[in-house]
Amino acid sequence: MEKFTVLEGVAAPLKLVNVDTDMIIPKQYLKTIKRTGLGTGLFSEMRYKDDGSDNPDFVLNQSAYKSAKILVAGDNFGCGSSREHAPWALLDFGIRCVISTSFADIFYNNCFKNGILPVVVSKEDLDKLFDDADRGANATLTIDLPAQEIRGPDGGVVKFEIDPFRKRCLIEGLDDIGLTLEKAPAIAAYETAKGAEQPWL
């Protein structure tokens, strides 16, 4: 998993509440178990018209936000089904951080397991960040995970809380497999000792 320390990039405002995982990545894209290639399906029902052309009204189709790395979103982001394809699609598009006042629990957990930082802020701070994100190409935010702060284009700072274990995993790029591999020497020692005690195993 790619490490997450300091992220600087354009922030796209998605001023919608209760964005569910089917809106993030519709069901027709769930046929694959690959983590790549899903970026084209991200928000597809809002991003594309019926004829497949880009919807110019959707934020990620606007030139200022086509390379956004950060998403500033409304309350209860990632609700609905538990599909892990949702964070895969965000990551494949290039989104490494989503900021909201609240997240659905399963989506929130899946973000950490896939190298995306979900940041919970107050309603007041979200409104400030929406104002920053509305600046288009000038809407550059800096997400400093070690310092646990978001720095705006005018020097404003928003602090955020995060579980220390999850913070460490993101900074060191450790997913579940990486965490298991950290224990490899202890596992090998245990297996060797167990084999000596029970040679028939």
PDB file of N, CA and C in Angstrom, residues 6 10-11 27 32 42 64 87 103 119 135-136 158 166-167 194:
ATOM      1  N   VAL A   6       2.241  13.471   3.653  1.00  0.00           N
ATOM      2  CA  VAL A   6       1.718  14.805   3.341  1.00  0.00           C
ATOM      3  C   VAL A   6       1.204  14.799   1.909  1.00  0.00           C
ATOM      4  N   VAL A  10      -5.372  19.587  -5.475  1.00  0.00           N
ATOM      5  CA  VAL A  10      -6.640  20.286  -5.675  1.00  0.00           C
ATOM      6  C   VAL A  10      -7.752  19.528  -4.948  1.00  0.00           C
ATOM      7  N   ALA A  11      -8.621  20.275  -4.302  1.00  0.00           N
ATOM      8  CA  ALA A  11      -9.760  19.693  -3.595  1.00  0.00           C
ATOM      9  C   ALA A  11     -11.034  19.988  -4.373  1.00  0.00           C
ATOM     10  N   LYS A  27     -23.340  -0.600  -9.622  1.00  0.00           N
ATOM     11  CA  LYS A  27     -23.265  -2.066  -9.557  1.00  0.00           C
ATOM     12  C   LYS A  27     -22.678  -2.720 -10.798  1.00  0.00           C
ATOM     13  N   THR A  32     -15.533  -7.042 -11.600  1.00  0.00           N
ATOM     14  CA  THR A  32     -14.102  -7.272 -11.494  1.00  0.00           C
ATOM     15  C   THR A  32     -13.663  -7.335 -10.033  1.00  0.00           C
ATOM     16  N   LEU A  42     -16.107   5.834 -11.565  1.00  0.00           N
ATOM     17  CA  LEU A  42     -16.360   6.638 -10.374  1.00  0.00           C
ATOM     18  C   LEU A  42     -17.460   7.668 -10.648  1.00  0.00           C
ATOM     19  N   ALA A  64     -10.864  22.416 -13.801  1.00  0.00           N
ATOM     20  CA  ALA A  64     -10.122  22.719 -12.577  1.00  0.00           C
ATOM     21  C   ALA A  64     -10.000  21.533 -11.642  1.00  0.00           C
ATOM     22  N   PRO A  87     -13.826   2.551  -2.448  1.00  0.00           N
ATOM     23  CA  PRO A  87     -12.508   3.172  -2.276  1.00  0.00           C
ATOM     24  C   PRO A  87     -11.545   2.824  -3.413  1.00  0.00           C
ATOM     25  N   PHE A 103     -18.874   9.586   8.073  1.00  0.00           N
ATOM     26  CA  PHE A 103     -18.751   8.513   7.096  1.00  0.00           C
ATOM     27  C   PHE A 103     -19.500   7.282   7.590  1.00  0.00           C
ATOM     28  N   VAL A 119     -11.157  11.973   6.522  1.00  0.00           N
ATOM     29  CA  VAL A 119     -10.987  12.948   7.597  1.00  0.00           C
ATOM     30  C   VAL A 119     -12.350  13.458   8.048  1.00  0.00           C
ATOM     31  N   ARG A 135     -12.706  27.400  -5.136  1.00  0.00           N
ATOM     32  CA  ARG A 135     -11.799  28.268  -5.884  1.00  0.00           C
ATOM     33  C   ARG A 135     -11.246  27.617  -7.158  1.00  0.00           C
ATOM     34  N   GLY A 136     -11.673  26.410  -7.434  1.00  0.00           N
ATOM     35  CA  GLY A 136     -11.218  25.753  -8.658  1.00  0.00           C
ATOM     36  C   GLY A 136      -9.766  25.352  -8.582  1.00  0.00           C
ATOM     37  N   VAL A 158      -6.966  23.538   9.787  1.00  0.00           N
ATOM     38  CA  VAL A 158      -8.022  22.747  10.429  1.00  0.00           C
ATOM     39  C   VAL A 158      -7.360  21.504  11.014  1.00  0.00           C
ATOM     40  N   ARG A 166      -4.411   3.489  13.104  1.00  0.00           N
ATOM     41  CA  ARG A 166      -4.712   3.728  11.697  1.00  0.00           C
ATOM     42  C   ARG A 166      -3.752   4.757  11.092  1.00  0.00           C
ATOM     43  N   LYS A 167      -3.410   5.751  11.878  1.00  0.00           N
ATOM     44  CA  LYS A 167      -2.447   6.763  11.428  1.00  0.00           C
ATOM     45  C   LYS A 167      -1.117   6.106  11.095  1.00  0.00           C
ATOM     46  N   LYS A 194       7.029 -25.364  17.298  1.00  0.00           N
ATOM     47  CA  LYS A 194       5.916 -26.294  17.307  1.00  0.00           C
ATOM     48  C   LYS A 194       6.300 -27.576  16.580  1.00  0.00           C
TER      49      LYS A 194
END
